[in-house]
Short mmCIF file of C-alpha atoms in Angstrom, two decimals:
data_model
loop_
_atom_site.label_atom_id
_atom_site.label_comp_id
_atom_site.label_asym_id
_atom_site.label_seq_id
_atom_site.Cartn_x
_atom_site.Cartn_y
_atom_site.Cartn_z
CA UNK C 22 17.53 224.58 13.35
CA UNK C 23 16.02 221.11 12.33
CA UNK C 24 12.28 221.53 10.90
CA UNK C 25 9.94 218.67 11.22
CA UNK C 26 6.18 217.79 10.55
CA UNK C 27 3.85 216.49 12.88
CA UNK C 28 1.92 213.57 12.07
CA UNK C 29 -1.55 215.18 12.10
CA UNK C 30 -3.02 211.24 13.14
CA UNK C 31 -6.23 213.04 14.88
CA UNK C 32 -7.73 214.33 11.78
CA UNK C 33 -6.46 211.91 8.26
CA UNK C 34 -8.51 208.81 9.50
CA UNK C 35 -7.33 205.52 9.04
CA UNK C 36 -6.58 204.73 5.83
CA UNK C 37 -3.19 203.64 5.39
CA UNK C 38 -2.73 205.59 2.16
CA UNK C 39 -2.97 208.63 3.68
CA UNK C 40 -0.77 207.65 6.39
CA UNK C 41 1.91 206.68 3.33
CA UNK C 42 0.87 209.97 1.71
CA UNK C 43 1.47 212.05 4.78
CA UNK C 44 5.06 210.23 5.30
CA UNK C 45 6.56 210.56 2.04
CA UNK C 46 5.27 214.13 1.30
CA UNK C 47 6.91 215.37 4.69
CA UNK C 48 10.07 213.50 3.23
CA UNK C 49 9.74 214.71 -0.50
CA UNK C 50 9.33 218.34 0.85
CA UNK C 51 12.29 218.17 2.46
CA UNK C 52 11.42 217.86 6.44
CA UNK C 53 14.27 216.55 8.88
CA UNK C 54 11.75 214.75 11.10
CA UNK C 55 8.13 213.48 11.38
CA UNK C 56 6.58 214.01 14.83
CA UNK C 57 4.00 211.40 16.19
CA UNK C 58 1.68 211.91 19.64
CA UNK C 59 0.37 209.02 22.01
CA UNK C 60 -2.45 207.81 23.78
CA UNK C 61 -3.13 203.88 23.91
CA UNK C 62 -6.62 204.39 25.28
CA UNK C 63 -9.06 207.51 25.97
CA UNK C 64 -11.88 208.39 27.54
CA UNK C 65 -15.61 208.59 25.99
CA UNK C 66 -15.79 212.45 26.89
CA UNK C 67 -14.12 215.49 28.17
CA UNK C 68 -14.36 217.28 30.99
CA UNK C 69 -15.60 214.59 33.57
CA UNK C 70 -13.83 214.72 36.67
CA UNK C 71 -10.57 214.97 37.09
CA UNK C 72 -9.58 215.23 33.36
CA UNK C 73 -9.46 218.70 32.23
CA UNK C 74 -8.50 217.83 28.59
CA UNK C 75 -10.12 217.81 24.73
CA UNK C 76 -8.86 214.37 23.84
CA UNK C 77 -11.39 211.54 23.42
CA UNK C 78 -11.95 208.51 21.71
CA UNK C 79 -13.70 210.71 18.60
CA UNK C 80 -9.94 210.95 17.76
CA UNK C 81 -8.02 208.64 16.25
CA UNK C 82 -4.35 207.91 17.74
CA UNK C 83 -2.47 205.97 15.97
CA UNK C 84 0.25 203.85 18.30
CA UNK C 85 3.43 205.45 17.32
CA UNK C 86 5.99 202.33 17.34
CA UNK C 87 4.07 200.72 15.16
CA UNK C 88 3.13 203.45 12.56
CA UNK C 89 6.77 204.75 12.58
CA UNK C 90 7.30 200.59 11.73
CA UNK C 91 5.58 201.09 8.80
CA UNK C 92 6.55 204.33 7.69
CA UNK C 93 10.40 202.69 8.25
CA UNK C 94 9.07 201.13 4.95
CA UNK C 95 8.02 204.14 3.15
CA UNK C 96 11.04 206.39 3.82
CA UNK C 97 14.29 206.93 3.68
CA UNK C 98 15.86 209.69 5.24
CA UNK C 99 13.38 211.33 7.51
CA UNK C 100 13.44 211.12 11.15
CA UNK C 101 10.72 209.28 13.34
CA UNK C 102 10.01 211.19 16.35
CA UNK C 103 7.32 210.45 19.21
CA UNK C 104 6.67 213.52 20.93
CA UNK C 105 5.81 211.71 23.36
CA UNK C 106 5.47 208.44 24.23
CA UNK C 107 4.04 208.26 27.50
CA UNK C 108 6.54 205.75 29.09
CA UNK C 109 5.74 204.87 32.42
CA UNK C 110 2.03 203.47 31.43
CA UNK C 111 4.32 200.73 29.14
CA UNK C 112 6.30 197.66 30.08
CA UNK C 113 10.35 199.32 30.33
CA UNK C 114 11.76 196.21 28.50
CA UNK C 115 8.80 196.17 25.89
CA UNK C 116 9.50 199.37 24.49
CA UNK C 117 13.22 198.78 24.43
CA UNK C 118 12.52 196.09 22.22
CA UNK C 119 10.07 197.92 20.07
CA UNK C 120 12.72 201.20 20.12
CA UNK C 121 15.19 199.08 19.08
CA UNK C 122 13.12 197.04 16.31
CA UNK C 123 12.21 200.66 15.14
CA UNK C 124 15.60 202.04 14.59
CA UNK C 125 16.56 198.70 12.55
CA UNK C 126 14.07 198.89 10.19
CA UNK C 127 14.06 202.41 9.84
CA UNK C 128 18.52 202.22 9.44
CA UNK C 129 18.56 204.33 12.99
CA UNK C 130 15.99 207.21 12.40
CA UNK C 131 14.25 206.66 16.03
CA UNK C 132 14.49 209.43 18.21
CA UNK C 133 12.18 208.89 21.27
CA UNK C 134 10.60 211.55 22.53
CA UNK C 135 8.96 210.38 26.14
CA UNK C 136 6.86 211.86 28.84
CA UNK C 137 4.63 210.92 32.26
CA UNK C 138 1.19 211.18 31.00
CA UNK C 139 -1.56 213.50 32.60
CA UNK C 140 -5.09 211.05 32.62
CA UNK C 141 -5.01 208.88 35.29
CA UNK C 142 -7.82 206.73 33.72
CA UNK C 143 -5.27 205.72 30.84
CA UNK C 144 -2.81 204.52 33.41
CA UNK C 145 -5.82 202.69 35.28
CA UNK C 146 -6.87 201.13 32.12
CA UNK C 147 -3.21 199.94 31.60
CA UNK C 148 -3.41 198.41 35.05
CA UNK C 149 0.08 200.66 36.48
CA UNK C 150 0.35 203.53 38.99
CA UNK C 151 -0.20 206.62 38.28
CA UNK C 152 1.70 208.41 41.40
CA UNK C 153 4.82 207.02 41.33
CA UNK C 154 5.15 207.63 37.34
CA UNK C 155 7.66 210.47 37.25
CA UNK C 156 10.33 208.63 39.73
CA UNK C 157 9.21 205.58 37.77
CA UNK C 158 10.53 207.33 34.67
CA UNK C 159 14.14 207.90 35.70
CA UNK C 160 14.58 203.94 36.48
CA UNK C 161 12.99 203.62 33.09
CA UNK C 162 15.41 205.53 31.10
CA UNK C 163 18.54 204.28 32.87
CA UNK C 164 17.06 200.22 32.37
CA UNK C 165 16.59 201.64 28.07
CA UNK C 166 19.64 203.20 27.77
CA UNK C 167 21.78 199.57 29.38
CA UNK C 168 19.20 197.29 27.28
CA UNK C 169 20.05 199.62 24.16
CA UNK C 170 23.99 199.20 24.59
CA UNK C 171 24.75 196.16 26.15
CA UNK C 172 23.88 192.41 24.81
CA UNK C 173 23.49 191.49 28.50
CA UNK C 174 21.51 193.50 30.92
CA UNK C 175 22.25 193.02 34.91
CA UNK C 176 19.73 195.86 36.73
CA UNK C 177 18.43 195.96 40.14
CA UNK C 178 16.45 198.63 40.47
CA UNK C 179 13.18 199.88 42.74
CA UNK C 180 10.71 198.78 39.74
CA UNK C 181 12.73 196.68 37.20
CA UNK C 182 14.85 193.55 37.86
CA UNK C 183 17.15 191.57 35.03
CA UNK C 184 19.54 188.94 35.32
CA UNK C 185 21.57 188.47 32.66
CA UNK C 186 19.16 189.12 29.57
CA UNK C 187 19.38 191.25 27.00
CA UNK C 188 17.42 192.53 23.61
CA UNK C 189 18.24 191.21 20.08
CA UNK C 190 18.26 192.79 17.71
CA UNK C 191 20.30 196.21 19.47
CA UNK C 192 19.16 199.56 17.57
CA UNK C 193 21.95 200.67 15.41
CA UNK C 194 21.77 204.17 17.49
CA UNK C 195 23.13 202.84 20.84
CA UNK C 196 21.80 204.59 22.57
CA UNK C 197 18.85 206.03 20.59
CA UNK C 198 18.34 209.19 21.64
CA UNK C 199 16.09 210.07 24.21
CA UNK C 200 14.23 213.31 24.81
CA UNK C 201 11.93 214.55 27.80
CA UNK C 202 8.69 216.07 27.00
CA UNK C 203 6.67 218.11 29.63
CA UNK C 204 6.02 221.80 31.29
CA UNK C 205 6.77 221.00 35.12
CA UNK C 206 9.99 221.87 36.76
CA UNK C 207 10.40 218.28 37.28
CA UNK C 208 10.02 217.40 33.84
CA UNK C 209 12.23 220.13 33.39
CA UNK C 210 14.53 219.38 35.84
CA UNK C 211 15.10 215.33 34.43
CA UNK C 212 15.77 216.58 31.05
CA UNK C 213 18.57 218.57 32.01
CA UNK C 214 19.98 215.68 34.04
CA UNK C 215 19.13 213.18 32.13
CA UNK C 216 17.76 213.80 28.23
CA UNK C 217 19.17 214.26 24.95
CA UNK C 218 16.38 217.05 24.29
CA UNK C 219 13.34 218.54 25.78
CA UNK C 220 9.93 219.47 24.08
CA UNK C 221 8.00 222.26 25.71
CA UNK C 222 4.25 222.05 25.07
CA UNK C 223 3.08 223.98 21.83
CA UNK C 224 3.61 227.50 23.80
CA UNK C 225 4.68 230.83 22.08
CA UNK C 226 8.33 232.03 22.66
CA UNK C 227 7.85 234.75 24.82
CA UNK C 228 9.10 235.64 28.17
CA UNK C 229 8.36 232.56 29.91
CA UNK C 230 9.55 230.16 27.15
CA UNK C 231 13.29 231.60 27.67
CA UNK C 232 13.03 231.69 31.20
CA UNK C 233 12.22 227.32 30.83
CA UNK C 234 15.43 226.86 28.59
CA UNK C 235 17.82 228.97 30.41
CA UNK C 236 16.88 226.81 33.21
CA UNK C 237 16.48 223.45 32.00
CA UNK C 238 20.57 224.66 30.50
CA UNK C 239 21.08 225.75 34.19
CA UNK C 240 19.71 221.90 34.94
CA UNK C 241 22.10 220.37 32.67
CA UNK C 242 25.12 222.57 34.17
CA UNK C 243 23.76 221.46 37.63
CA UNK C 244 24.34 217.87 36.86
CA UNK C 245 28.03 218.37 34.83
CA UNK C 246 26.91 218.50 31.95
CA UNK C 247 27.40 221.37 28.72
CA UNK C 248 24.50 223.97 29.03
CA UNK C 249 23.66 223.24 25.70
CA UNK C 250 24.07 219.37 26.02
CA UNK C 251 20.00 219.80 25.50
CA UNK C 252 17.73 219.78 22.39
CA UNK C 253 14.77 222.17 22.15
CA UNK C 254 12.03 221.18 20.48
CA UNK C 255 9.85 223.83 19.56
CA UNK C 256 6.43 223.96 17.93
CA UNK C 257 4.80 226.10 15.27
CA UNK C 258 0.97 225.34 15.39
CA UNK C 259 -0.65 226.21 12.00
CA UNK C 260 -4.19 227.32 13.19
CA UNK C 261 -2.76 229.58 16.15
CA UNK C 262 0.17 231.35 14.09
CA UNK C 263 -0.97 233.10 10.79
CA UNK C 264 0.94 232.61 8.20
CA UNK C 265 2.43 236.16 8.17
CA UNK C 266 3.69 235.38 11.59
CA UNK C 267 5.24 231.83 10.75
CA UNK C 268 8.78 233.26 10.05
CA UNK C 269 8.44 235.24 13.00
CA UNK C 270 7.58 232.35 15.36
CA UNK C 271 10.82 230.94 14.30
CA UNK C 272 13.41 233.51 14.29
CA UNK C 273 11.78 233.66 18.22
CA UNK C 274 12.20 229.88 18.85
CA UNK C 275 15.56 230.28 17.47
CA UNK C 276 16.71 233.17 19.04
CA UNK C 277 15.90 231.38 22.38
CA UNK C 278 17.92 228.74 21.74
CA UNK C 279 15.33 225.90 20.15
CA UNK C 280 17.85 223.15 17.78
CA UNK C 281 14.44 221.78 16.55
CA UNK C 282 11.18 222.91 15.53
CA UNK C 283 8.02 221.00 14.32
CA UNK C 284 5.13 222.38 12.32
CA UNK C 285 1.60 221.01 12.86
CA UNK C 286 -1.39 221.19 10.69
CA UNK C 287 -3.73 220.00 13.50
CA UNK C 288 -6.50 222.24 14.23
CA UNK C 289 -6.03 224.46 10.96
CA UNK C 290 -9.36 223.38 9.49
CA UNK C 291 -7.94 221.16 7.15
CA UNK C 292 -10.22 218.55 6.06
CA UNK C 293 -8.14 216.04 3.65
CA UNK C 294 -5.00 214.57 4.12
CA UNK C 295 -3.99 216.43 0.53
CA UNK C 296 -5.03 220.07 2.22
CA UNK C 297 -2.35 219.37 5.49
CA UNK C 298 -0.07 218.63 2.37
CA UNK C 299 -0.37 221.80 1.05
CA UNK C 300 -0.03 223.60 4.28
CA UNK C 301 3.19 221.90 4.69
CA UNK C 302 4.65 222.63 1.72
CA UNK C 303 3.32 226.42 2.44
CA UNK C 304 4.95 226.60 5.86
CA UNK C 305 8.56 224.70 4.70
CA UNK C 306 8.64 227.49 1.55
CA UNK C 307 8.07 230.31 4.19
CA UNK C 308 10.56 228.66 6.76
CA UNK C 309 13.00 228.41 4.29
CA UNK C 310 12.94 231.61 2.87
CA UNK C 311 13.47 233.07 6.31
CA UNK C 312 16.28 230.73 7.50
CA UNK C 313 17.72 231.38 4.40
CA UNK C 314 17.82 235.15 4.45
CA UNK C 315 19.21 234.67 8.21
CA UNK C 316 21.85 232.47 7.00
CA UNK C 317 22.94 235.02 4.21
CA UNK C 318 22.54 237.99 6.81
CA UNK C 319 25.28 236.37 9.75
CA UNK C 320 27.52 235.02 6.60
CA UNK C 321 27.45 239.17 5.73
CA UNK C 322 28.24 240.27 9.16
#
């Protein structure tokens, strides 16, 4: 199992130190990947009409492709991970370009992790339609995946139309890989078809969590594909998990069959960007005590 760090962007501010800080100690302690969320624009206030979530413009979102251009900088080995990009608000051919720019600079440590949004507002705000986003999505990945391999680009699609043009500089992952976040069955449903890996929301690996992966596996079977041609990226949230449950959370996540799991600080009380730090180095010490007992245990039997 991979372990990652979230970025914990809502609650370090916006000094660019601690943003460095942040990066390199997540690298330094040893973490595969380093997870960022998105939202380009939010609303004033929650719980208005139609928006039933805790988001607002008191928190500070950083815009992934560019911080994960700058932490390219800053690093060296970690993965950058948006988890996820909500990808049918953006321009398809923008953030192929951006993608690809990323994964240069960073020597092809992109993964993007994309999804179809849930405030209709942001879409408004963005001036694109928020009904047709999850068909919109498919056309999407299939036009990133051709601009991502091929120096010239001929797509007609329902949405997106290019006539011999293509992106320059190509990532050095061709494709990058591309992973499906969301808890619908459709979500579900296109990252079996069509993902490298699938993020459930941060949800506790019970009953219902292996119900979703055996059938996002039955999915992927559905469509020709191995049943375990999907990633699973779980979550470990900090402030909901105590920390005598942490190894716990992950021999469940494993045992379910999650390849990947990330550990957020976020809404742990934490109140300097040395104190999510120290969590993290907490929470990789007890993750890789346990994994490391496990790995001695099946190398016994």
């Amino acid at each position: 199992m991979h372990i990652g760090a979230v970025f914990p962007q809502t609650e370090i501010g916006t000094d660019p130190v601690a943003v460095r800080d942040i990066a390199q100690a997540a690298e330094e302690l040893g973490y595969d990947h380093l997870l960022a969320f998105d939202h380009v624009i939010l609303p004033a206030r929650s719980g208005y009409e139609g928006y039933t979530g805790d988001v607002t413009t008191g928190q500070p979102f950083h815009e992934p492709l560019v911080l994960f251009g700058y932490v390219a900088a800053l690093t060296g080995r970690i993965e950058l991970v948006t988890g996820v990009l909500i990808l049918p608000q953006r321009q398809t051919v923008l953030v192929a370009k951006q993608a690809a720019e990323v994964d240069v600079l960073s020597g092809g440590r992109l993964r993007l992790g994309i999804g179809v949004g849930w405030i209709p507002d942001e879409f408004a705000a963005l001036g694109v339609d928020y009904g047709n986003r999850g068909a919109r999505s498919e056309e999407q990945i299939a036009l990133l995946r051709a601009l991502w391999t091929e120096p010239v680009v001929d797509f007609a699609g329902r949405w997106h139309r290019i006539d011999g043009a293509g992106i320059n500089p190509l990532p050095v992952q061709r494709p990058i890989p591309l992973w499906i976040g969301g808890m619908a069955e459709a979500a579900l449903a296109r990252a079996g078809r069509l993902a490298d890996g699938w993020f459930p929301l941060d949800i506790p690996p019970d009953d219902r969590a292996r119900a979703m992966v055996e059938r996002l596996r039955g999915y992927a079977v559905g469509a020709g594909r191995a049943a375990d041609a999907v990633g699973v990226g779980a979550f470990l949230t900090l402030g909901a998990v105590p920390q005598e449950g942490w190894a716990g959370h992950v021999d469940a996540w494993r045992a379910i069959g999650a390849t990947h799991l990330a550990v957020s600080t976020i809404g742990a009380g934490f109140t300097s960007p040395q104190a999510h730090i120290d969590a993290l180095k907490r929470a990789k010490e007890a993750i890789e005590h346990r994994l490391g007992c496990a790995g001695r245990a099946e190398e016994r039997a």
